Structure formats: structure tokens, C-alpha cells
């Protein structure tokens, strides 16, 4: 790279854009040579049924304990495909860069994307880069879109929860949101907290392998946290779901930070967690499969589908009371992903 | 909508996010109901081979003569798929909104997206919305990613140009870039100039129908203009291409505005144009097919592939001289798409 920072010309589509691609982006992200540089990637052997998803990432700051916006963007889209029961095949990368962004920071973000894609077994196949003047964006925004294919005929989404189903989660809640918040605000108390950002596709494969058609719903509790995601499942499934307060796994560091800041970890974002709603007879087998996977060692049961309904979510408290759980109202933690 | 402007909470993932989706985005963009609101769309009957592309749009201003960022974003991704010879099937929409954006402007942009998708025959199947604080973005950035399928077995890209091939274009150059620039700078002289933003997939189908395997390369000359795109084709194809200066179609209004501003229309962005590189024996038939299509009435021959080479592009001038054409150097017109 002939410049240490991003210039407006890097977004021109012309010579500087090609230099950025040839000298930095393509060497890191892919094995493409110039003859492959078309505006669309061609994928073969896709199959008749595909999953398709998109997410933009605007997290602030772009570097935080345990990760950065790059691996977050790859894992997030990998996980959206996985929640549909799909095997992630290919992703696209759309970069919006602020003029003046240090090339060294871009290199670190791209390297994290490459490593995350390798870990998730997904190919980065196409991309786009735009540059906006200083003060018109904030360092870097990343869109990742993804295509997944199916190794099974199951239909999994957020609308399949049925009365009697068990609600499982693969580990502690609130780690990602509190890691980002602690770094952004310079909080000492958050020094032990790292993002949980991780790809969940192989964990989903184990869940489906163990539960098959008994896996009724999957969703990752990102923005809005477990509370909002459970509420979405309840509404989509027209069911009433009960959560067990004592069963919710929260690390001591996250619990402490949330207590001091007056935040409820149930509403804090996760980036390496999933909620699995499974038929009761399969719950033990699915839980065992989750615990045998590196991303699910602390998997546990946190609730159950009580009955059909209009989407109510109730929390059974430690002393046996019940209180209604609503979606996140307003903005608890802006720019968390 | 309970608010006239975008609030940070509209990006929370919680209640306000759902209101924005339910009250505005979904009613305009799709027929989805709540039970379909999963993080990934499922597409059936896709076939074994798909094209996949992504583009982010950061154009300034977001409204300009003949269109806005919404239809631009749909047409741009539709066209990237079409240039691969694919039929656009589905697109995703990733919105990054600046806090304070008037809901009325968002509504107008979304409506343009819906109408452009309908015109192009492509479905908007999945999306994502993020909100950043005032001053951290500029009104609205849109990422569209797309999936296309193939009705033929041809492989079309930017690397197929061969000696003797003819270079065709479907109409005048520079209209989009000058329309945006004139609006941005408040130039009176640009008052007659409108964007050429248009979907080109059906034009490509006509081109392939007429030329078949004689269609060696297709590309849309967006950022960097015809000069940069021709240079890309020459480099990818390892060929030398000659353009005929007198044959380049430029409207009088664009020519006049470019002359006053010292811009070369050859480097100005287009959003409804394509370059088709076809075998000489098929050039007449392809040109006739292009002219029979509404988006190709002014189609014309502008150059030819001279010989194999290392990617040189030459302009044969009106007086018979030759000069080298390079890619856009630096940034002629920032944020044009």
C-alpha cells in the first residue's frame, strides 16, 4: 500500500481502488486472481434450496476484548444461516470506509474476517468497497451477506415452538454486549469480560443430528438479548414461554458489571449464543450433544413452552413469582453489533 | 410510525425496531407476515449454479434527478447479476440509518426500492436495519446483495474478450454521474440531466438470446466510467482494446456540463449502461437485439479488441491519432453511487 490511511480515491472504482483490492483486500480475504474479479461470484453445486441472509455491522469501538468488527461480521452472518438450519457456504463483504482510516486497522479487521471464515468453513467470494469523507461514517461499517445450503429436509426457524417444548441455551448470556460497552466506556470493571463471538454452524449440526425433527426453533439472541429473542419466538410461534430466572447462566463478571450499571443481562447482546426449542423427549439428547461441542460446554435448560397463546413470555423468579418479559424498549446499548 | 424521525432505539433490535419493521419496512418492501420474520430467507428451486454479488450505496445526495439511493441500490445489484449472465432471483437489503433521518425520506427510498425490484422482477427477501448516532453516518447507506440463477450454460464475465471482438454499448455515457454531481453542487447547467439508473437483466437476456456463445464479456461501467471498465476487461482478458472517440455516445447536456467542469465523460459513472464484447460475426445481430429493447434504443459500436496483449486500451481520436486510456486516477467524483 502506498498510503498509510484510506483516501477518498480508494473508493473511486479506479486505479487506487484496484490497488487497495490487489495489495490488501484480495491477498488477505481470498485466493482470487485478477481474472476472477467479476462483480458477481459464481457458485456451483448449490442445490435446490438455499438460505440467504444479510447483516450490517456498525459496532463502536471496532476493536474490543476478544474480537473486532471483522470476526463479528463473519460470525454474525454465519450464525444467521445456521439458525435456519443451513450449512454456511459463501459470504459477501461490503465495506464502507471513512476517509482517514489507518490501513493498519483495516488490515487487522480483514485478517480477523479471514480467520473467522476459515474457522466457520465458509468462503468469502465477493465484495465491494466504498469510501466516504471524514465525518460521514465512523471508521468502518461492514455488511456481510451469506448463502447456506441444506444437508437435511427440516424446516427450522422461529415459528415452530410448541407446548411442552424445552428451551435450551449453549452458555452464559450478556458477554458480548458488556465487553463492547466496557471498552467503549473505559470501564475497569469490565476488564475480565470478553465477547462470546463465535460461529455456531457446527453446533447446530450437532443439535440437528441429535434432535432431528424434534428441533422446533433456533435463534441467536443478538441485539435485544435473550429476552427480545424469546419474545420473538413466542410471537412467531403463537405460544407462551416461561423462563426460569435461577437457570439463566450469567458469568460473575457480567453479573457484577450489569448490577453496577443497572442493566439486565437478559437484554444484553450475545454473538455466540443460540436458543434451541426442542420437543421434551429430545431435550436430554440435544443438551448432551451441545455439551459435547466446544461452543456448548455450558449448555443448559432455561425455560419451556407453557401453552399456545399470543406470545406472552413469563419469568418464574427465584421465589416462585411470575413476571412478564417484554422486548427491549428503547435503546439500552447502541452500536453493539 | 409514532416518530417522524429515526431514533437510536430503531436500531436496538427491540420494540422500536419491530415497530419500524412492522409499520414501515415490511409493508413497503414485502408481503411477509410476522411468522416469516427469520434472520435468513429460504429460497426453493434455485438450481445447481448461482451468481452472488454485493454492493453498498453511499451516494450523496440521496435524491437526484431521475431517482434516489433506493432504486440505485436495487438496479446496481440487479445489474451485477445480469453482467454474470444470471437472471436476478432475490436480493437482500441492509440499511444503515443516521439518527434523525426523516421517516418521510426513508419511506420514499423504500418505495423506490420496491418499485425498482418489481420492474426488475426480483424479490426482496431478507434485510437488516442499523441506526448510528447523528454525525456518524450521512442520512442513509444501503447494501444490496443478490442471488441470480442461470437459464443457460454460458460462462460470461470480464475475462472473455478475444481479438476481433466488437465492443457495444446500449446508450449514452456519463448521465448518472453528472445528474448526481449537478444536484449536489446545485449546478444550473445540469438541470436537463437525469440518472440513467435502470435494470439491465432483460436486456442481457436479449443479448444472450441473439448472440449465445458469441457474447464473450459483459460489464456495467459504473464507478470509474467506461474508461475504467474497458481497462478492467482488457486486463482480465489479456487483450488490447481500441475505442473509437467519434463513436462514443454522449448527450449534449452531459457533454456541455463535462466541458464546463473539465470532466471527461469517459470516466463518469453510469448506472443503466453495459458494455458487451461479442464475436464479430454476431455483432450485428446483438446490436439489433439491443436496439429492440427499451434500455438499448441507442445501442452502438464503440470499439474492438485489437489483439492479445497486456491490457492496453487505446483511443482512436477523431483525427486518426491514438492515445492510451488508463483507469480513473484518484477520485473524480466521490460518492456517486
XYZ file of C-alpha atoms in Angstrom:
674
model
C 0.000 0.000 0.000
C 1.353 3.401 -0.980
C -0.691 5.205 1.678
C -0.947 4.597 5.422
C -4.550 5.765 5.523
C -7.671 5.361 3.434
C -8.088 8.128 0.855
C -11.286 9.147 -0.917
C -9.736 7.833 -4.129
C -9.730 4.304 -2.702
C -13.473 4.395 -3.332
C -13.313 5.770 -6.853
C -13.511 2.470 -8.676
C -10.328 3.487 -10.487
C -6.613 2.920 -10.038
C -6.480 3.492 -6.271
C -9.455 1.166 -5.754
C -7.686 -1.536 -7.705
C -4.506 -1.020 -5.675
C -6.454 -1.410 -2.438
C -8.008 -4.594 -3.776
C -4.823 -6.040 -5.240
C -2.437 -5.044 -2.432
C -4.585 -5.576 0.635
C -8.094 -6.938 0.384
C -7.710 -9.816 -2.056
C -4.387 -11.099 -0.651
C -5.984 -11.324 2.782
C -9.529 -12.392 2.030
C -9.252 -14.762 -0.891
C -7.198 -16.606 -3.409
C -8.790 -14.764 -6.340
C -6.576 -13.528 -9.118
C -7.440 -10.681 -11.454
C -9.258 -12.895 -13.957
C -11.752 -13.801 -11.249
C -12.575 -10.206 -10.373
C -16.095 -10.023 -11.687
C -18.890 -8.199 -9.930
C -20.634 -11.443 -9.044
C -19.266 -14.753 -7.820
C -20.495 -17.967 -9.417
C -21.254 -20.843 -7.085
C -21.640 -24.391 -8.361
C -23.309 -27.439 -6.807
C -25.589 -25.319 -4.691
C -28.675 -27.499 -4.618
C -32.302 -26.638 -4.990
C -32.820 -24.984 -1.614
C -30.698 -22.195 -0.166
C -30.785 -19.856 2.815
C -29.947 -16.186 2.209
C -29.268 -13.550 4.842
C -27.707 -10.108 5.358
C -26.433 -8.054 8.293
C -24.602 -4.756 8.598
C -22.167 -4.160 11.457
C -21.613 -0.705 12.961
C -20.162 -1.691 16.353
C -18.351 1.024 18.337
C -15.481 0.624 19.119
C -14.348 -1.577 16.235
C -11.823 -3.387 18.466
C -12.931 -4.875 21.788
C -11.829 -7.655 24.138
C -11.884 -10.977 22.315
C -12.516 -9.721 18.795
C -13.227 -6.908 16.385
C -15.870 -5.857 13.868
C -14.362 -8.235 11.288
C -14.846 -11.574 13.013
C -18.127 -10.244 14.441
C -19.409 -9.632 10.897
C -18.424 -13.091 9.680
C -19.738 -14.950 12.728
C -22.977 -12.986 12.764
C -23.919 -13.934 9.230
C -22.672 -17.493 9.623
C -24.954 -17.757 12.647
C -27.997 -16.320 10.895
C -27.611 -19.058 8.281
C -27.065 -21.686 10.959
C -30.265 -20.624 12.767
C -32.180 -21.519 9.598
C -30.636 -24.971 9.843
C -28.390 -24.247 6.850
C -24.705 -25.015 6.353
C -22.910 -21.718 5.532
C -21.432 -21.903 2.029
C -20.370 -18.434 0.917
C -20.427 -14.871 2.190
C -20.011 -11.435 0.666
C -18.219 -8.494 2.255
C -19.374 -4.901 1.723
C -17.020 -2.345 3.275
C -17.893 1.307 3.935
C -14.673 3.050 4.987
C -14.236 6.541 6.441
C -11.541 8.610 4.795
C -8.505 8.599 7.077
C -8.984 5.078 8.468
C -5.495 3.699 9.171
C -4.590 0.932 6.722
C -3.150 -0.995 9.686
C -6.597 -1.097 11.314
C -8.234 -2.217 8.078
C -5.607 -4.944 7.750
C -6.356 -6.180 11.259
C -10.106 -6.250 10.596
C -9.691 -8.084 7.276
C -7.342 -10.610 8.883
C -9.943 -11.293 11.574
C -12.553 -11.829 8.823
C -10.303 -14.294 7.034
C -9.615 -16.261 10.207
C -13.273 -16.289 11.223
C -14.301 -17.516 7.765
C -11.728 -20.293 7.916
C -12.902 -21.341 11.359
C -16.514 -21.388 10.182
C -15.669 -23.238 6.965
C -17.259 -20.552 4.792
C -15.764 -18.924 1.680
C -15.606 -15.154 1.169
C -16.487 -14.996 -2.522
C -17.421 -11.443 -3.477
C -17.156 -7.932 -2.111
C -17.413 -4.200 -2.546
C -15.624 -1.193 -1.035
C -16.902 2.359 -0.694
C -15.173 5.343 0.890
C -16.953 8.367 2.382
C -15.376 11.667 3.509
C -14.185 12.189 7.084
C -17.084 12.666 9.459
C -19.617 10.965 7.145
C -19.154 7.493 8.664
C -17.368 6.161 11.752
C -14.152 4.295 10.808
C -15.668 1.200 9.198
C -19.064 -0.350 8.629
C -19.244 -3.899 7.272
C -22.111 -5.698 5.578
C -21.884 -9.439 5.279
C -24.478 -11.377 3.329
C -24.467 -15.125 3.145
C -25.723 -18.193 1.321
C -26.258 -21.509 3.086
C -27.238 -24.925 1.805
C -29.141 -27.755 3.418
C -27.980 -31.217 4.385
C -31.459 -32.157 5.570
C -35.102 -31.517 4.761
C -36.122 -29.980 8.076
C -37.704 -26.538 8.235
C -36.321 -24.623 11.189
C -36.996 -21.015 12.102
C -38.553 -19.003 14.882
C -42.158 -20.145 14.465
C -42.006 -23.829 15.415
C -42.222 -23.717 19.221
C -44.980 -25.988 20.595
C -46.475 -26.514 24.053
C -44.247 -28.716 26.196
C -41.037 -27.875 24.281
C -37.892 -27.154 26.269
C -35.786 -24.008 25.750
C -32.013 -24.611 25.771
C -29.086 -22.199 25.578
C -25.438 -23.034 24.927
C -23.812 -20.890 27.617
C -23.636 -17.638 29.544
C -25.515 -14.526 28.449
C -24.544 -10.879 28.022
C -20.802 -11.333 27.417
C -20.616 -9.619 24.005
C -22.628 -6.555 24.913
C -20.778 -5.984 28.175
C -17.358 -6.488 26.536
C -18.144 -3.804 23.951
C -19.696 -1.458 26.494
C -16.779 -1.811 28.916
C -14.254 -0.995 26.192
C -16.313 1.890 24.844
C -16.779 3.500 28.240
C -13.315 2.619 29.540
C -14.782 0.737 32.493
C -12.303 -1.046 34.759
C -14.984 -3.407 35.978
C -15.312 -4.939 32.542
C -11.679 -5.925 32.192
C -12.385 -9.647 32.565
C -15.252 -9.713 30.068
C -14.621 -10.884 26.503
C -17.027 -11.131 23.590
C -18.529 -14.578 23.057
C -18.444 -14.040 19.248
C -18.193 -17.495 17.671
C -19.517 -19.439 14.678
C -22.364 -21.767 15.633
C -22.937 -23.774 12.451
C -21.217 -26.947 13.631
C -23.025 -26.718 16.960
C -26.306 -26.506 15.052
C -25.287 -29.559 13.019
C -24.788 -31.479 16.288
C -28.147 -30.256 17.606
C -29.935 -31.367 14.457
C -28.001 -34.625 14.447
C -29.174 -35.376 17.987
C -32.688 -33.962 17.773
C -33.732 -34.213 14.113
C -37.325 -33.136 13.630
C -37.667 -32.566 17.362
C -35.692 -29.334 16.938
C -38.590 -26.918 16.563
C -36.915 -23.484 16.629
C -33.443 -21.959 16.665
C -32.442 -18.337 17.044
C -29.375 -16.394 18.172
C -30.091 -13.792 20.862
C -28.065 -10.862 19.481
C -29.393 -7.260 19.661
C -32.045 -7.068 22.357
C -30.648 -10.133 24.119
C -32.345 -13.336 25.236
C -35.479 -11.504 26.380
C -36.204 -9.977 22.970
C -35.367 -13.160 21.081
C -37.559 -15.346 23.299
C -40.368 -12.835 22.831
C -39.905 -13.049 19.046
C -40.116 -16.846 19.145
C -43.229 -16.673 21.326
C -44.920 -14.204 18.970
C -43.923 -16.064 15.786
C -44.989 -19.407 17.252
C -48.153 -18.057 18.880
C -47.076 -19.668 22.123
C -46.487 -18.710 25.755
C -42.968 -19.299 27.043
C -41.750 -19.430 30.633
C -38.145 -18.709 31.568
C -36.609 -19.877 34.847
C -34.705 -16.999 36.423
C -32.446 -19.214 38.524
C -31.412 -21.221 35.472
C -30.130 -18.282 33.404
C -26.346 -18.613 33.122
C -24.528 -15.319 33.734
C -20.816 -15.067 34.457
C -19.882 -13.334 37.740
C -18.057 -10.566 35.825
C -21.072 -9.839 33.601
C -23.466 -10.058 36.540
C -21.324 -7.620 38.529
C -20.936 -5.146 35.684
C -24.663 -5.271 34.916
C -25.558 -4.722 38.573
C -23.334 -1.652 38.840
C -24.645 -0.162 35.592
C -28.267 -1.041 36.216
C -28.502 -3.275 33.163
C -30.372 -6.568 32.908
C -28.202 -9.251 31.237
C -31.390 -10.720 29.775
C -31.430 -7.724 27.380
C -27.698 -7.599 26.608
C -26.464 -8.795 23.199
C -24.763 -12.129 22.579
C -22.815 -13.113 19.461
C -22.003 -16.759 20.137
C -25.180 -17.994 21.726
C -28.274 -19.738 20.447
C -31.664 -20.657 21.823
C -32.881 -24.106 20.807
C -36.546 -25.001 21.319
C -36.889 -28.779 21.242
C -39.559 -31.368 21.903
C -39.372 -32.586 25.520
C -38.476 -36.170 24.633
C -35.374 -34.966 22.743
C -34.200 -32.342 25.224
C -31.731 -34.556 27.096
C -30.122 -35.873 23.913
C -29.820 -32.382 22.416
C -28.393 -30.995 25.643
C -25.798 -33.785 25.728
C -24.848 -33.099 22.110
C -24.497 -29.384 22.855
C -22.277 -30.034 25.877
C -20.008 -32.264 23.785
C -19.307 -29.333 21.414
C -16.698 -26.660 22.272
C -19.280 -23.890 21.820
C -21.803 -25.609 24.088
C -19.929 -26.868 27.139
C -22.116 -24.795 29.464
C -25.365 -25.582 27.696
C -28.376 -25.653 29.957
C -32.165 -25.641 30.090
C -33.608 -22.185 30.788
C -37.286 -22.444 30.054
C -40.231 -24.199 28.471
C -43.162 -23.548 26.202
C -46.155 -23.459 28.502
C -49.048 -23.432 26.101
C -50.434 -21.885 22.947
C -51.019 -18.197 23.315
C -50.488 -14.755 21.928
C -46.771 -14.525 22.526
C -46.566 -13.867 26.233
C -43.206 -14.539 27.941
C -43.121 -15.017 31.697
C -40.191 -15.234 34.082
C -40.544 -17.601 37.014
C -38.490 -15.870 39.678
C -36.326 -17.450 42.355
C -39.042 -17.077 44.961
C -41.647 -18.618 42.678
C -43.341 -15.463 41.418
C -44.076 -14.745 37.769
C -43.404 -11.523 35.857
C -43.956 -10.630 32.237
C -40.936 -10.207 29.955
C -41.224 -7.669 27.146
C -38.944 -6.796 24.251
C -36.164 -4.322 24.798
C -37.818 -0.903 24.893
C -35.782 1.999 23.548
C -32.054 1.587 23.171
C -30.153 0.026 26.026
C -26.767 -0.251 24.317
C -26.436 1.453 20.926
C -24.000 0.148 18.280
C -23.323 -3.151 19.975
C -23.015 -5.039 16.660
C -44.946 5.289 12.848
C -45.034 7.035 16.217
C -41.994 9.191 15.385
C -41.307 11.464 12.423
C -37.587 10.780 12.529
C -35.307 7.806 13.040
C -34.321 7.327 16.684
C -31.362 5.372 18.029
C -33.852 2.916 19.505
C -34.989 1.961 15.996
C -31.680 0.096 15.801
C -31.939 -1.604 19.175
C -33.379 -4.880 17.951
C -36.172 -4.382 20.468
C -39.665 -2.912 20.441
C -38.878 0.190 18.369
C -37.017 -1.916 15.805
C -40.030 -4.158 15.454
C -42.321 -1.150 15.055
C -40.123 0.207 12.275
C -40.213 -3.171 10.557
C -43.915 -3.791 11.067
C -45.165 -0.255 10.367
C -42.876 0.812 7.525
C -40.284 -1.517 6.071
C -42.211 -4.750 5.665
C -45.460 -3.161 4.414
C -43.471 -1.424 1.675
C -40.846 -3.989 0.761
C -42.581 -7.318 1.040
C -45.618 -9.358 1.756
C -44.029 -11.093 4.724
C -46.022 -11.562 7.887
C -44.539 -11.990 11.331
C -44.234 -15.767 11.087
C -41.811 -15.308 8.180
C -39.515 -12.962 10.059
C -36.493 -15.190 10.419
C -32.947 -13.975 10.063
C -32.469 -15.825 6.788
C -34.770 -16.263 3.804
C -35.224 -19.715 2.311
C -35.233 -19.962 -1.482
C -36.506 -23.045 -3.273
C -35.906 -24.325 -6.801
C -32.639 -22.493 -7.105
C -30.698 -24.895 -9.288
C -27.129 -26.058 -9.051
C -25.419 -22.866 -10.203
C -25.975 -19.404 -8.758
C -24.452 -15.947 -9.046
C -23.879 -13.994 -5.812
C -22.987 -10.308 -5.532
C -22.945 -7.386 -3.098
C -22.745 -3.591 -3.325
C -23.060 -0.785 -0.808
C -24.519 2.593 -1.817
C -23.400 5.837 -0.188
C -24.471 8.311 -2.897
C -24.695 11.992 -1.906
C -27.281 13.468 -2.230
C -29.685 10.577 -1.684
C -32.264 12.166 -4.015
C -31.249 13.288 -7.523
C -32.905 13.841 -10.911
C -34.470 10.600 -12.108
C -34.057 8.533 -8.982
C -32.769 8.106 -5.453
C -30.427 5.848 -3.494
C -33.178 3.226 -3.241
C -33.727 2.375 -6.899
C -29.997 2.877 -7.493
C -29.238 0.169 -4.916
C -31.714 -2.288 -6.438
C -30.698 -1.646 -10.042
C -26.993 -1.800 -9.241
C -27.173 -5.258 -7.742
C -29.620 -6.493 -10.367
C -27.109 -5.343 -12.982
C -24.119 -7.001 -11.327
C -26.015 -10.283 -11.502
C -27.054 -9.617 -15.093
C -23.424 -8.956 -16.105
C -22.607 -12.506 -14.992
C -25.320 -13.671 -17.374
C -27.600 -14.558 -14.474
C -31.304 -13.919 -14.015
C -31.781 -11.956 -10.765
C -33.824 -14.010 -8.307
C -33.614 -12.434 -4.854
C -31.941 -9.513 -3.132
C -31.254 -8.518 0.456
C -31.433 -5.000 1.863
C -29.088 -3.809 4.617
C -29.937 -0.315 5.874
C -27.594 1.889 7.923
C -29.630 4.896 9.077
C -28.391 8.079 10.714
C -30.311 9.123 13.806
C -32.648 11.961 12.832
C -33.336 10.782 9.273
C -36.897 11.884 8.444
C -39.225 8.898 8.216
C -40.740 10.536 5.122
C -37.392 10.317 3.326
C -36.933 6.692 4.372
C -40.430 5.937 3.087
C -39.608 7.486 -0.282
C -36.371 5.500 -0.560
C -38.056 2.223 0.383
C -40.864 2.870 -2.080
C -38.305 3.406 -4.843
C -36.663 0.111 -3.888
C -39.971 -1.704 -4.075
C -40.805 -0.258 -7.478
C -37.332 -0.971 -8.852
C -37.496 -4.562 -7.626
C -40.889 -5.017 -9.263
C -39.614 -3.589 -12.539
C -36.578 -5.880 -12.441
C -38.643 -8.916 -11.482
C -36.577 -9.608 -8.388
C -37.827 -10.357 -4.878
C -36.592 -8.528 -1.776
C -36.401 -11.469 0.621
C -34.355 -10.507 3.666
C -32.967 -7.427 5.356
C -31.355 -5.738 8.308
C -31.521 -2.233 9.815
C -28.912 -0.498 11.928
C -29.022 3.032 13.361
C -25.949 5.122 14.240
C -25.888 8.414 16.187
C -26.114 11.782 14.408
C -22.874 12.630 12.640
C -21.676 9.012 12.484
C -23.182 8.319 9.042
C -24.755 10.507 6.346
C -28.553 10.039 6.208
C -28.697 6.516 4.755
C -26.338 3.896 3.395
C -27.803 0.826 1.678
C -26.228 -2.529 0.979
C -27.956 -4.787 -1.502
C -26.719 -8.303 -2.076
C -28.236 -10.558 -4.688
C -28.635 -14.105 -5.922
C -29.110 -14.915 -9.597
C -29.814 -18.151 -11.393
C -28.922 -19.338 -14.872
C -31.173 -20.145 -17.799
C -28.171 -21.184 -19.918
C -24.770 -22.840 -19.555
C -22.666 -19.940 -20.823
C -19.855 -18.511 -18.693
C -19.830 -14.741 -19.028
C -17.634 -12.314 -17.140
C -14.941 -9.757 -17.805
C -12.213 -12.128 -18.999
C -13.618 -13.455 -22.279
C -12.674 -10.715 -24.769
C -10.811 -12.094 -27.819
C -9.044 -10.472 -30.781
C -11.538 -9.285 -33.377
C -14.433 -8.941 -30.919
C -16.633 -5.857 -31.152
C -17.404 -3.619 -28.145
C -21.026 -2.471 -27.918
C -22.762 -0.103 -25.501
C -26.504 0.382 -25.001
C -26.635 4.185 -24.975
C -25.173 7.498 -23.834
C -22.461 7.718 -21.195
C -21.977 9.865 -18.110
C -25.639 10.614 -17.349
C -25.765 9.205 -13.813
C -22.573 10.812 -12.565
C -23.446 14.216 -13.967
C -27.025 14.073 -12.635
C -25.736 13.407 -9.104
C -22.963 15.980 -9.366
C -25.278 18.670 -10.714
C -27.735 18.147 -7.854
C -25.007 18.001 -5.230
C -23.331 21.194 -6.396
C -26.564 22.979 -7.276
C -25.445 23.495 -10.873
C -27.983 25.108 -13.206
C -26.273 23.587 -16.235
C -27.194 20.087 -15.082
C -30.917 20.713 -14.910
C -31.650 18.605 -18.008
C -29.571 15.637 -16.943
C -31.233 12.638 -15.316
C -29.690 9.438 -13.978
C -29.776 6.509 -16.408
C -30.314 4.093 -13.480
C -32.188 1.105 -14.889
C -32.330 -2.673 -14.554
C -30.490 -4.424 -17.388
C -31.335 -8.087 -16.832
C -33.914 -8.351 -19.594
C -31.583 -6.513 -21.988
C -28.895 -9.073 -21.160
C -31.365 -11.871 -21.833
C -31.979 -10.381 -25.292
C -28.229 -10.061 -25.888
C -27.617 -13.674 -24.935
C -30.638 -14.772 -26.950
C -29.230 -13.082 -30.054
C -25.538 -13.831 -29.525
C -25.381 -17.009 -27.472
C -21.792 -18.192 -27.020
C -20.578 -15.267 -29.147
C -21.194 -12.977 -26.138
C -17.696 -13.033 -24.655
C -17.839 -10.381 -21.935
C -20.373 -8.129 -20.221
C -19.795 -5.412 -17.656
C -21.579 -2.309 -16.441
C -19.447 0.846 -16.459
C -20.370 2.286 -13.049
C -17.726 3.939 -10.821
C -14.755 4.962 -12.927
C -16.897 5.071 -16.070
C -16.425 3.386 -19.448
C -12.662 4.022 -19.430
C -12.047 2.136 -16.194
C -14.390 -0.703 -17.107
C -12.859 -1.205 -20.550
C -9.440 -1.218 -18.914
C -10.631 -3.900 -16.484
C -11.904 -6.063 -19.336
C -8.629 -5.610 -21.240
C -6.579 -6.596 -18.181
C -8.764 -9.547 -17.234
C -8.865 -10.796 -20.835
C -5.166 -10.105 -21.508
C -6.181 -8.247 -24.627
C -5.667 -4.840 -26.233
C -8.846 -2.850 -26.868
C -9.321 0.158 -29.145
C -12.137 2.665 -28.552
C -13.375 4.979 -31.322
C -13.675 8.511 -29.952
C -16.186 9.649 -32.547
C -18.464 6.720 -31.789
C -18.855 7.376 -28.048
C -22.449 8.462 -27.412
C -22.696 11.482 -25.107
C -25.823 13.594 -24.739
C -25.400 17.317 -25.480
C -26.297 18.226 -21.892
C -23.707 15.841 -20.411
C -21.089 16.912 -22.949
C -21.700 20.564 -22.119
C -21.614 20.062 -18.357
C -18.439 17.964 -18.599
C -16.751 20.583 -20.790
C -17.505 23.385 -18.348
C -16.345 21.359 -15.329
C -13.291 19.906 -17.028
C -14.522 16.328 -16.683
C -14.164 13.531 -19.245
C -17.468 11.660 -19.704
C -15.440 8.516 -20.360
C -14.661 8.469 -16.615
C -18.124 9.450 -15.351
C -20.321 6.781 -13.724
C -23.290 5.126 -15.438
C -25.997 3.068 -13.729
C -28.024 1.805 -16.674
C -25.340 1.017 -19.226
C -23.482 -2.120 -20.176
C -20.529 -2.961 -22.368
C -20.965 -6.132 -24.426
C -17.917 -7.695 -26.059
C -19.100 -10.026 -28.818
C -17.571 -12.057 -31.629
C -17.568 -10.039 -34.897
C -19.953 -12.358 -36.734
C -22.598 -11.838 -34.043
C -22.174 -8.090 -33.568
C -24.931 -7.025 -35.953
C -27.474 -9.429 -34.519
C -26.665 -8.433 -30.943
C -26.822 -4.752 -31.805
C -30.219 -5.242 -33.430
C -31.475 -7.097 -30.358
C -30.206 -4.328 -28.103
C -31.923 -1.636 -30.161
C -35.207 -3.515 -29.985
C -35.128 -3.304 -26.160
C -36.285 -0.160 -24.311
C -32.963 0.069 -22.462
C -30.935 -0.238 -25.672
C -32.564 2.006 -28.270
C -29.366 3.997 -28.710
C -27.047 0.977 -28.703
C -23.942 1.407 -30.800
C -20.500 0.008 -31.553
C -17.743 1.912 -29.765
C -14.629 -0.220 -30.150
C -12.957 -3.514 -30.902
C -10.498 -5.941 -29.440
C -7.329 -5.412 -31.457
C -5.138 -8.277 -30.377
C -3.872 -10.208 -27.407
C -1.816 -8.107 -25.074
C -1.246 -6.979 -21.534
C -4.374 -4.934 -21.092
C -3.630 -1.785 -23.038
C -6.607 0.392 -24.050
C -6.181 2.889 -26.885
C -8.464 5.659 -28.085
C -8.528 6.301 -31.829
C -9.225 10.020 -31.975
C -11.310 11.909 -34.499
C -8.209 12.944 -36.448
C -6.856 9.382 -36.539
C -4.329 9.595 -33.709
C -4.079 7.064 -30.889
C -3.785 7.757 -27.150
C -3.607 5.422 -24.177
C -6.578 5.209 -21.825
C -5.853 4.461 -18.175
C -8.097 3.770 -15.236
C -9.545 6.659 -13.304
C -6.703 8.002 -11.193
C -7.623 9.449 -7.841
C -11.222 10.423 -7.184
C -13.030 12.377 -9.865
C -16.494 12.292 -8.312
C -16.768 10.960 -4.780
C -19.934 9.238 -3.539
C -21.542 8.895 -6.938
C -23.134 5.539 -6.057
